[in-house]
Amino acid sequence: MRWSRSKGSLLPDASAGPPRVEPGGGRLRLLHARTRLVLRSFRNGAAVFLESRIGLLALVIIVLFAVMALSHPVLMGTVWDADIYDPVTGYAFDATEQPAPPSWKHPLGTDPLGRDVLSQLLFSTGSEFVLGITAALVTVAIATTVGAVSAYYGGLVDAFFMRLADLIIALPSISLLIVLSGLFDLSLFYLALVIGVLGGFGGTAIVLKSQALSIKVRPFIDAARMTGGGQFRIIFVHIVPNLLPLSLLYMMFTVTSAIFAEAVLSFLGLLDIRMSWGIMIHTANTGGYLLSGTRYWWLVLPAGASITFLCSAFYLAGRALDEVVNPRLSRRDG
Amino acid sequence: MMPRPGDAAVTHDLPLVEVDGLVKHFPVAGNVFRKPSGFVHAVDGVSFRIGRGESLGLVGESGCGKTTVGKLLVKLLEPTAGSISFCFADASGDEAPSEPVDAATLTGGRLRDFRRQVQLIFQDPYGSMNPRRTIYDTIAEPLAVQRIGNALDRVDRVAEILTLVGLTPASSFLFRYPHELSGGQRQRVAIARALVLEPSLVVADEPTSMLDVSSRTGIMSLMEQLARGLDVAYLYITHDLAVARYMCDRIAVMYMGKIVELAETEELLRHPLHPYTRALLSAVPVPDPEHRRDPPAISGEVAAPVDPPPRCRFYERCPQATSTCESSPHPPLEEKAPGRFAACYEV
């Protein structure tokens, strides 16, 4: 038996070829097969995620907040008059004194400047999502790349990024953000970038690097080198996809810390932001209502509770994702 | 199944790989701030030759350096000293050997071309595949890296080779993940991945040692059959003499980083020259409950090869050691009879 040495076919010259895989429409079929695989792994992951009560609870809370965020523009467009209900410039002419307690027209009352608290709360929810998710994406993009690169190259590259990470961990991040906000006008987007960069080059990079180290020594990395693939291919095709589950986990935790950092800075009045949960509490504080016990609860409680719930929801989602990602529990990792 | 003598002599005489004085030392516990306290002499002056389409067995105990030789040969490791040169057939398929290529000089694009000619089958069928990539991705990756065909050609090509390694129907394996396959099936995928580029040399690092016995013979006969069909040469690394006997034209026996004996398979197994080879052979189990085993000729264990003394590596355990052996350096690998090499003063 003799195979032709030409690059055309590996098959014995005499025998008939194997059945071709669906000649014609092959590209579509390839795409179809891939989509099916992605959907299947997503379904499996979702099943494990929802099996834990924690995951379900977190998801419910996050969806609830998402609905709140989406409802604000809808309400402003339909039933709310912009003169009265605008979260920043509105004024409740109907109330006799400000801050007014909850009423039918203002379910969560008004703040000391006569603005509707519910409107502020709903308006802020959207910004919190944007802030948290932007910061998380930036963190994960940086941390995954830095982790994979420093694990793969080791040596000086590794030493540089790890010492940088140590430096960032050693700096108290809130104080650093306070300094930065004094130097620059920090808008929501820049704040997200700064938090993302700090997280990405900081602790998250160390965690992902240690994971990348354990992936780097597995035989399939040598197998990838055997194909002749370059360093770029090995890092981004073989190491990074195996890091992504852990990255996703840390994404959730970053969302939590970003929302929290924003609340602290807004409370201190250091951000160039129109409205946020932190600013709502800040307004209550500057008017002297924060220390008056529970009498003006609607100024503090809605914003405070929202911060607490959304932060915990993302944290819990991270915990539940841990179940999906954890190699000891994962069904994918054989 | 066994090589046809005449045939083999002709093709095997065309050299494919020439290994000369290969050395690999690993530092012990060294880092940037601390000098290494010693060197593990994993491979210590190994020379051999593999002809076109020949399969050479590399046999030895765990830790004797046989895997390191394999990794050096495929350039996953760089040698401390010594040279490896390859003589690949011309791309035109001409039988005339091209200029020898020194493996040490290969970088960038030339290294990528080299990867096309020399492939590795890993010992561990579980760890050697990216768990997040499908069988199609795994086998098509060498094709993609080497820029052979477009995505659709590759699907056909992968389906072909899956059929060839006995994973049929191919379409039901294409989009599975490695963890959905059994060990034997995965090793077939690994073989497919190594052969899809139609290499000239495949280094097989104990490809059957982690499989259960029932899938072993299947994998071995598959590799044999493919080698004949594709004219692939093997460096077959194993600790199992029975496997080596089945797969290999010649066998090299390694001990502590040195080749101690090298000969045609049947010659070596029938008339072992080196005392270590004899000890290895006497340890092969015999399927006969009445069989009385002689007490082992050697005692003790393999010493750690950290900066070993310059004398014969086998001196401490050798039943025939003399004062010459103690005072002389490690014996050279000499041709004791035509085609029979051994490294021993007493043979």
XYZ file of C-alpha atoms in Angstrom:
681
model
C 0.000 0.000 0.000
C 1.384 3.362 -0.959
C 0.112 6.806 -0.167
C 0.813 9.546 -2.585
C 3.388 11.895 -1.172
C 1.775 14.829 -2.936
C 0.086 17.301 -0.655
C -3.288 16.578 -2.177
C -4.493 13.544 -0.328
C -3.393 11.205 2.385
C -5.497 8.362 1.194
C -4.406 5.207 -0.536
C -4.463 5.855 -4.272
C -6.620 2.863 -5.019
C -9.310 3.124 -2.406
C -12.247 5.459 -2.610
C -12.122 8.614 -0.526
C -14.048 8.863 2.722
C -17.420 10.566 2.638
C -16.850 14.269 2.289
C -18.366 16.385 4.955
C -21.442 17.788 3.289
C -20.042 19.122 0.050
C -21.509 22.504 -0.740
C -22.812 24.861 1.915
C -19.855 23.739 4.026
C -19.038 27.159 5.378
C -22.543 27.552 6.652
C -22.365 24.128 8.222
C -19.095 24.998 9.948
C -20.695 28.125 11.339
C -23.741 26.162 12.377
C -21.678 23.555 14.213
C -19.782 26.272 16.073
C -22.945 28.103 17.063
C -24.392 24.888 18.396
C -21.279 24.261 20.487
C -21.327 27.757 21.949
C -25.007 27.478 22.772
C -24.507 24.092 24.367
C -21.652 25.203 26.589
C -23.638 28.298 27.516
C -26.628 26.152 28.468
C -24.462 23.850 30.568
C -22.872 26.799 32.318
C -26.210 28.491 32.893
C -27.623 25.295 34.373
C -24.832 25.039 36.930
C -25.080 28.761 37.659
C -28.804 28.631 38.325
C -28.595 25.413 40.313
C -27.120 27.441 43.137
C -29.752 29.568 44.858
C -27.163 32.296 45.179
C -26.817 32.560 41.434
C -30.547 32.755 40.938
C -30.928 35.407 43.624
C -28.100 37.471 42.137
C -29.588 37.219 38.687
C -33.026 38.303 39.907
C -31.586 41.352 41.643
C -29.463 42.341 38.657
C -32.411 41.978 36.272
C -34.540 44.053 38.632
C -31.993 46.857 38.581
C -31.683 46.605 34.810
C -35.441 47.050 34.519
C -35.191 50.071 36.810
C -32.476 51.570 34.631
C -34.522 51.058 31.484
C -37.702 52.414 33.028
C -36.299 55.907 33.608
C -36.212 57.124 29.993
C -39.595 55.489 29.444
C -41.154 57.275 32.410
C -39.571 60.573 31.436
C -40.946 60.200 27.951
C -44.500 59.367 29.043
C -45.863 60.245 32.468
C -43.142 62.403 34.023
C -42.948 66.105 33.244
C -39.315 67.097 32.742
C -39.754 70.392 34.654
C -40.778 68.513 37.782
C -39.122 65.119 37.484
C -35.743 65.801 35.869
C -33.235 64.167 38.270
C -30.944 67.211 38.285
C -32.874 70.328 37.256
C -36.454 69.385 38.184
C -38.400 71.058 41.023
C -41.493 69.706 42.752
C -43.712 72.843 42.636
C -46.542 70.843 44.138
C -44.804 70.220 47.451
C -45.127 72.800 50.191
C -41.773 72.174 51.802
C -38.599 70.451 50.677
C -37.608 67.715 51.308
C -41.153 66.392 51.002
C -42.054 62.937 52.363
C -43.274 60.190 50.026
C -46.614 60.883 48.349
C -48.559 59.549 45.372
C -46.888 62.004 43.030
C -43.450 61.428 44.514
C -43.325 57.807 45.747
C -39.933 58.315 47.381
C -40.409 61.972 48.247
C -38.159 64.820 47.172
C -34.668 65.877 48.159
C -33.716 69.138 49.893
C -33.487 70.839 46.468
C -37.019 69.741 45.533
C -36.048 66.993 43.092
C -37.855 63.690 42.844
C -35.874 60.957 44.642
C -37.317 58.052 42.645
C -36.368 59.762 39.402
C -32.828 60.285 40.708
C -32.617 56.687 41.810
C -33.761 55.277 38.472
C -31.583 57.663 36.479
C -28.506 56.696 38.498
C -29.045 52.981 38.037
C -28.124 53.166 34.372
C -24.908 55.055 35.122
C -23.942 52.531 37.770
C -24.286 49.713 35.253
C -22.259 51.570 32.652
C -19.596 52.402 35.226
C -19.394 48.903 36.672
C -19.353 47.079 33.381
C -16.879 49.429 31.698
C -14.505 49.165 34.648
C -14.888 45.391 34.686
C -14.228 45.015 30.971
C -11.144 47.209 31.167
C -9.865 45.295 34.194
C -10.374 41.926 32.619
C -8.881 42.885 29.268
C -5.765 44.236 30.938
C -5.441 41.591 33.648
C -5.897 38.661 31.275
C -3.318 39.975 28.833
C -0.842 40.970 31.530
C -1.328 37.659 33.354
C -0.883 35.534 30.240
C 2.065 37.543 28.944
C 3.997 37.614 32.199
C 3.347 33.933 32.827
C 4.450 33.018 29.317
C 7.608 35.097 29.123
C 8.611 35.082 32.795
C 11.901 36.786 33.616
C 12.089 40.550 33.380
C 8.625 41.004 31.840
C 7.121 39.036 34.687
C 9.164 40.859 37.321
C 8.102 44.227 35.932
C 4.363 43.499 35.868
C 4.334 41.751 39.232
C 6.206 44.552 41.004
C 3.825 47.015 39.355
C 0.938 44.963 40.734
C 2.506 44.967 44.201
C 2.839 48.735 43.970
C -0.815 49.174 43.035
C -1.967 46.848 45.796
C 0.153 48.723 48.304
C -1.417 52.069 47.327
C -4.754 52.627 49.053
C -6.953 52.928 45.983
C -9.613 55.235 47.434
C -6.991 57.736 48.542
C -5.369 57.506 45.138
C -8.710 58.170 43.472
C -9.248 61.165 45.746
C -5.904 62.606 44.656
C -6.664 61.917 41.007
C -10.072 63.523 41.212
C -8.422 66.595 42.713
C -6.023 66.794 39.794
C -8.488 66.047 36.988
C -12.203 66.427 36.391
C -13.179 62.796 36.689
C -16.275 62.013 34.682
C -18.038 58.691 35.005
C -16.226 57.219 32.008
C -12.753 58.307 33.145
C -13.489 57.024 36.614
C -14.385 53.663 35.075
C -11.123 53.688 33.114
C -9.047 54.521 36.171
C -10.701 51.857 38.302
C -10.326 49.382 35.449
C -6.639 50.125 34.946
C -5.919 49.955 38.668
C -7.712 46.628 38.953
C -6.229 45.287 35.739
C -2.618 45.944 36.624
C -3.237 45.196 40.302
C -4.450 42.176 42.192
C -6.457 40.636 39.351
C -3.323 40.441 37.200
C -1.552 38.431 39.910
C -4.422 35.976 40.248
C -4.703 35.455 36.499
C -0.953 35.136 36.133
C -0.806 32.329 38.660
C -3.568 30.562 36.774
C -1.751 31.167 33.477
C 1.396 29.639 34.971
C -0.440 26.401 35.607
C -1.825 26.416 32.051
C 1.538 27.227 30.506
C 3.164 23.999 31.707
C 0.408 21.735 30.423
C 1.385 19.531 27.481
C -1.052 21.138 25.055
C 1.062 24.277 25.079
C 4.027 22.209 23.868
C 1.679 20.630 21.348
C 0.804 24.106 20.111
C 4.485 24.948 19.778
C 4.889 21.759 17.735
C 2.483 23.070 15.116
C 4.890 25.932 14.488
C 2.541 28.507 15.991
C 4.087 31.754 17.179
C 4.058 33.235 20.671
C 1.087 35.426 19.888
C -0.949 32.399 18.859
C 0.038 30.404 21.914
C -0.832 33.243 24.284
C -4.120 34.300 22.719
C -5.418 31.041 21.277
C -4.290 28.592 23.925
C -3.610 30.364 27.219
C -6.165 33.191 27.233
C -9.282 31.098 26.435
C -8.407 28.861 29.355
C -8.107 31.939 31.565
C -11.427 33.462 30.534
C -13.635 31.604 33.025
C -11.554 32.942 35.888
C -11.485 36.375 34.249
C -15.267 36.367 34.165
C -15.341 35.676 37.873
C -13.060 38.614 38.583
C -15.151 40.773 36.290
C -18.037 40.363 38.697
C -15.913 41.358 41.661
C -14.627 44.410 39.803
C -18.175 45.600 39.148
C -18.759 45.524 42.886
C -15.638 47.474 43.738
C -16.244 50.022 40.965
C -19.757 50.835 42.166
C -18.504 51.071 45.702
C -15.610 53.357 44.761
C -17.966 55.621 42.820
C -20.294 55.868 45.804
C -17.471 56.848 48.114
C -16.072 59.491 45.757
C -19.498 60.938 44.982
C -20.314 61.080 48.659
C -17.174 63.120 49.138
C -18.318 65.319 46.243
C -15.200 64.655 44.192
C -16.679 63.532 40.895
C -17.795 65.426 37.857
C -21.069 63.506 37.604
C -24.616 64.869 37.232
C -26.339 62.334 39.433
C -25.570 59.080 41.152
C -26.458 57.140 44.264
C -23.399 58.543 45.984
C -24.403 62.108 45.051
C -27.897 61.513 46.436
C -26.419 60.641 49.809
C -23.977 63.527 49.456
C -26.908 65.929 48.958
C -28.616 64.624 52.051
C -25.418 64.993 54.013
C -24.632 68.561 52.953
C -28.166 69.590 53.896
C -27.574 68.130 57.364
C -30.251 65.475 57.008
C -27.968 62.489 57.338
C -27.597 62.851 61.091
C -31.265 63.489 61.841
C -32.029 59.851 62.454
C -34.753 58.078 60.515
C -36.967 61.119 60.022
C -35.709 61.813 56.504
C -35.137 58.159 55.640
C -36.175 58.575 51.980
C -33.125 60.746 51.348
C -30.664 58.049 52.312
C -32.262 54.634 52.382
C -33.191 54.173 48.669
C -29.705 55.082 47.436
C -27.923 53.255 50.238
C -29.970 50.116 49.795
C -29.448 50.203 46.031
C -25.683 50.386 46.457
C -25.781 47.503 48.910
C -28.044 45.318 46.820
C -26.384 45.843 43.459
C -22.905 45.383 44.911
C -23.928 42.190 46.695
C -25.743 40.923 43.624
C -22.602 41.138 41.492
C -20.541 39.654 44.273
C -22.967 36.752 44.642
C -23.036 36.290 40.885
C -19.273 35.949 41.086
C -19.600 33.343 43.795
C -22.108 31.385 41.727
C -19.879 31.631 38.660
C -17.171 30.129 40.806
C -19.210 26.929 40.777
C -19.266 26.973 36.978
C -15.612 27.848 36.671
C -14.059 25.861 39.499
C -11.986 23.112 37.863
C -12.987 20.563 40.480
C -16.657 21.055 39.661
C -16.406 21.826 35.979
C -17.492 19.079 33.662
C -15.556 20.495 30.735
C -12.134 20.122 32.269
C -11.323 16.441 31.893
C 4.645 -6.412 9.670
C 8.350 -6.901 10.165
C 10.576 -4.822 7.917
C 11.541 -6.472 4.690
C 15.320 -6.801 4.943
C 16.270 -5.708 1.446
C 13.789 -2.881 1.274
C 14.753 -1.590 4.680
C 18.450 -1.644 3.923
C 17.951 0.566 0.881
C 15.704 3.272 2.286
C 17.149 3.239 5.772
C 20.600 3.906 4.437
C 19.512 7.372 3.397
C 20.048 9.273 6.631
C 17.238 11.457 7.920
C 18.609 12.570 11.276
C 22.181 12.653 12.415
C 22.628 13.282 16.146
C 26.146 13.935 17.343
C 27.341 14.302 20.921
C 24.016 15.640 22.189
C 24.202 17.065 25.724
C 21.502 18.598 27.878
C 22.143 19.788 31.407
C 19.469 21.199 33.676
C 20.554 23.455 36.542
C 19.461 22.345 40.009
C 17.630 24.996 42.058
C 19.183 28.007 40.454
C 17.593 31.383 39.908
C 18.579 34.928 39.203
C 19.992 35.436 42.679
C 21.438 32.008 43.409
C 23.952 30.001 41.503
C 22.755 26.515 40.598
C 24.056 23.969 43.069
C 24.707 21.467 40.313
C 23.539 20.182 36.973
C 21.344 17.250 36.124
C 23.066 15.515 33.252
C 19.827 14.472 31.594
C 21.435 13.713 28.251
C 25.197 13.348 28.228
C 26.806 12.856 24.859
C 24.292 10.881 22.817
C 24.921 10.101 19.149
C 22.754 8.132 16.780
C 21.306 8.161 13.289
C 17.835 7.515 11.983
C 17.362 6.538 8.343
C 14.385 7.466 6.151
C 11.348 5.522 7.196
C 13.254 3.719 9.893
C 11.943 3.367 13.404
C 14.461 3.575 16.160
C 13.430 2.572 19.665
C 14.816 4.470 22.639
C 14.528 2.254 25.687
C 15.399 2.906 29.284
C 14.179 3.352 32.832
C 12.301 6.427 34.032
C 14.632 9.359 34.311
C 17.307 8.033 31.972
C 16.875 11.012 29.651
C 14.953 9.414 26.823
C 12.125 11.964 26.842
C 14.696 14.767 26.917
C 16.324 13.310 23.792
C 12.903 13.371 22.136
C 12.247 16.975 23.120
C 15.682 18.021 21.882
C 15.046 16.322 18.581
C 11.794 18.202 17.988
C 13.286 21.443 19.277
C 11.058 21.874 22.291
C 14.351 22.118 24.181
C 17.690 23.524 23.076
C 20.753 21.337 23.631
C 23.586 22.414 25.920
C 26.060 21.005 23.398
C 26.168 18.724 20.400
C 24.438 18.919 17.065
C 21.362 17.563 15.329
C 21.181 17.718 11.564
C 18.304 16.745 9.330
C 18.289 15.668 5.706
C 14.747 16.060 4.445
C 13.572 14.899 1.055
C 13.178 17.718 -1.413
C 9.764 19.320 -1.562
C 9.496 17.982 -5.106
C 9.422 14.477 -3.683
C 12.819 13.703 -5.137
C 14.609 10.862 -3.401
C 17.904 12.708 -3.521
C 18.698 14.170 -0.108
C 18.727 17.932 0.177
C 21.389 19.881 2.009
C 21.602 18.849 5.670
C 19.859 21.302 7.996
C 21.459 22.117 11.331
C 18.602 22.197 13.846
C 20.347 24.780 16.033
C 20.146 27.448 13.337
C 16.408 27.263 12.782
C 14.350 30.297 13.736
C 11.204 32.064 12.597
C 9.889 30.911 9.242
C 12.514 28.195 8.880
C 11.536 26.764 12.241
C 7.944 26.693 11.044
C 8.981 24.747 7.942
C 10.925 22.393 10.210
C 7.785 21.747 12.285
C 6.178 20.483 9.133
C 8.780 17.736 8.879
C 9.201 16.732 12.510
C 6.268 16.039 14.792
C 5.715 14.723 18.291
C 3.116 12.387 19.755
C 2.758 13.040 23.444
C 2.643 10.493 26.200
C -0.412 11.970 27.858
C -3.504 11.883 25.649
C -5.410 13.828 28.321
C -3.167 16.834 28.789
C -1.878 17.247 25.251
C -5.101 18.709 23.884
C -6.519 22.118 24.665
C -9.752 21.317 26.547
C -11.510 24.329 25.032
C -10.918 23.377 21.419
C -12.775 20.807 19.370
C -11.189 17.838 17.654
C -11.467 19.730 14.385
C -9.634 22.742 15.847
C -6.953 20.519 17.319
C -6.163 18.628 14.132
C -6.642 21.591 11.798
C -4.347 23.807 13.848
C -1.091 22.608 12.213
C -2.721 23.143 8.815
C -3.860 26.622 9.802
C -0.468 27.590 11.196
C 1.285 26.239 8.109
C -1.279 28.047 5.928
C -2.401 24.940 4.079
C -5.794 25.240 2.404
C -8.736 27.337 3.514
C -11.142 26.539 6.339
C -13.293 24.337 4.115
C -10.412 22.324 2.665
C -9.297 21.741 6.196
C -12.622 20.287 7.223
C -12.298 17.744 4.411
C -8.686 17.097 5.224
C -9.395 16.583 8.917
C -12.289 14.284 8.077
C -9.952 12.287 5.825
C -7.311 11.831 8.447
C -9.851 10.985 11.130
C -11.062 8.203 8.882
C -7.474 7.135 8.362
C -6.786 6.806 12.086
C -9.984 4.844 12.526
C -12.277 7.450 14.062
C -15.327 6.865 11.905
C -17.690 8.311 10.951
C -15.456 11.349 10.957
C -18.324 13.822 10.977
C -19.431 12.591 14.393
C -16.003 13.333 15.877
C -15.237 16.683 14.238
C -17.040 18.899 16.687
C -16.524 17.010 19.898
C -14.335 18.138 22.739
C -11.386 16.027 23.900
C -13.069 15.240 27.215
C -15.854 13.477 25.348
C -13.418 10.908 23.937
C -11.776 7.880 25.532
C -8.035 7.664 26.049
C -7.520 5.484 23.001
C -9.625 7.770 20.831
C -7.721 10.795 22.036
C -4.431 9.158 21.226
C -5.756 8.504 17.735
C -6.545 12.205 17.498
C -2.994 12.946 18.668
C -1.642 10.663 15.942
C -3.865 12.370 13.394
C -2.580 15.769 14.521
C 1.031 14.635 14.210
C 0.531 13.071 10.785
C -1.734 15.637 9.160
C 1.316 17.572 7.942
C 2.855 14.384 6.509
C 6.116 14.730 8.436
C 9.309 12.804 7.762
C 10.022 12.073 11.415
C 7.640 11.513 14.299
C 8.949 11.347 17.830
C 6.546 9.157 19.769
C 7.013 9.631 23.500
C 5.520 6.509 25.079
C 2.274 6.934 23.160
C 0.738 3.807 24.623
C 1.957 3.908 28.214
C -1.093 5.741 29.546
C -3.623 3.658 27.650
C -5.220 0.520 28.915
C -3.961 -2.698 27.454
C -6.938 -3.231 25.184
C -6.387 -0.020 23.216
C -2.586 -0.363 23.169
C -2.288 -2.880 20.373
C -4.743 -0.939 18.253
C -2.680 2.238 18.561
C 0.566 0.403 17.878
C -0.634 -1.350 14.758
C -2.147 1.914 13.545
C 1.188 3.679 13.960
C 3.000 0.833 12.207
C 0.615 0.834 9.304
C 0.747 4.622 8.902
C 4.520 4.598 9.051
C 4.672 2.148 6.162
C 2.095 4.088 4.178
C 3.445 7.591 4.709
C 7.116 6.662 4.869
C 7.461 8.196 8.317
C 10.487 7.543 10.479
C 9.855 7.112 14.200
C 11.904 7.747 17.241
C 9.882 5.516 19.506
C 10.491 6.251 23.162
C 9.384 3.527 25.548
C 10.304 1.626 28.664
C 8.588 -1.497 27.406
C 10.833 -3.857 25.478
C 7.883 -5.781 24.056
C 6.498 -2.572 22.544
C 9.922 -1.665 21.178
C 10.263 -5.120 19.658
C 6.957 -4.744 17.865
C 7.541 -1.214 16.618
C 11.224 -0.756 15.978
C 13.848 -1.700 13.419
C 16.668 -0.851 15.787
C 16.810 -0.267 19.517
C 19.008 2.067 21.527
C 19.234 1.400 25.262
C 19.804 4.421 27.463
C 21.148 4.569 30.984
C 21.670 7.821 32.899
C 21.896 10.048 29.861
C 24.105 7.739 27.814
C 23.329 5.229 25.097
C 24.843 1.983 26.361
C 23.854 -0.294 23.522
C 22.451 0.083 20.017
C 21.640 -2.728 17.576
C 19.053 -4.270 15.285
C 16.014 -5.209 17.358
C 16.201 -8.979 17.144
C 19.978 -9.026 17.538
C 19.800 -6.905 20.625
C 17.051 -8.923 22.210
C 18.641 -12.304 21.417
C 22.231 -11.510 22.225
C 22.437 -8.490 24.476
C 26.036 -7.375 24.952
C 25.884 -4.741 27.637
C 25.309 -5.935 31.212
C 22.554 -3.347 31.660
C 20.676 -4.576 28.590
C 20.957 -8.112 29.918
C 19.542 -7.022 33.249
C 16.670 -5.245 31.485
C 15.870 -8.330 29.451
C 15.946 -10.602 32.478
C 13.330 -8.349 34.078
C 10.812 -8.850 31.271
C 7.908 -10.836 32.678
C 7.403 -14.324 31.242
C 3.818 -15.573 30.959
C 4.588 -18.893 32.629
C 3.791 -19.530 36.291
C 6.404 -22.317 36.439
C 9.134 -19.990 35.221
C 11.990 -19.698 37.708
C 13.502 -16.257 37.548
C 17.214 -15.920 38.179
C 18.037 -13.467 40.923
C 18.465 -10.061 39.331
C 21.988 -9.494 38.156
C 22.041 -5.933 39.367
C 21.031 -4.304 42.617
C 20.346 -0.810 43.845
C 18.615 1.964 41.999
C 19.478 4.518 39.383
C 21.408 7.296 41.064
C 20.306 10.879 40.525
C 22.345 12.092 37.549
C 23.450 15.284 39.304
C 27.085 15.903 38.360
C 27.904 12.186 38.120
C 31.529 11.007 38.455
C 33.294 10.734 35.106
C 33.625 6.920 35.145
C 31.167 4.477 33.581
C 27.632 5.504 34.581
C 26.712 1.914 35.250
C 29.771 1.211 37.427
C 27.961 1.197 40.817
C 25.475 -1.442 39.740
C 27.460 -3.453 37.228
C 28.108 -7.122 38.063
C 31.169 -7.179 35.813
C 32.858 -3.971 36.908
C 36.633 -4.095 37.085
C 39.327 -1.722 38.206
C 39.614 -0.465 34.613
C 35.987 0.572 34.796
C 36.613 2.494 37.992
C 39.644 4.425 36.825
C 38.675 5.056 33.175
C 36.157 7.552 31.822
C 32.768 6.416 30.606
C 33.407 3.895 27.796
C 32.733 5.134 24.257
C 29.959 3.606 22.173
C 31.990 1.282 19.936
C 31.037 -1.039 17.131
C 31.672 -4.463 18.708
C 30.336 -6.388 15.720
C 28.874 -5.180 12.408
C 25.891 -2.995 13.258
C 26.236 -3.681 16.993
C 27.261 -0.854 19.218
C 27.921 -1.079 22.948
C 29.549 1.151 25.526
C 31.425 -1.245 27.786
C 35.097 -2.129 28.413
C 34.253 -5.719 29.234
C 32.489 -6.662 25.981
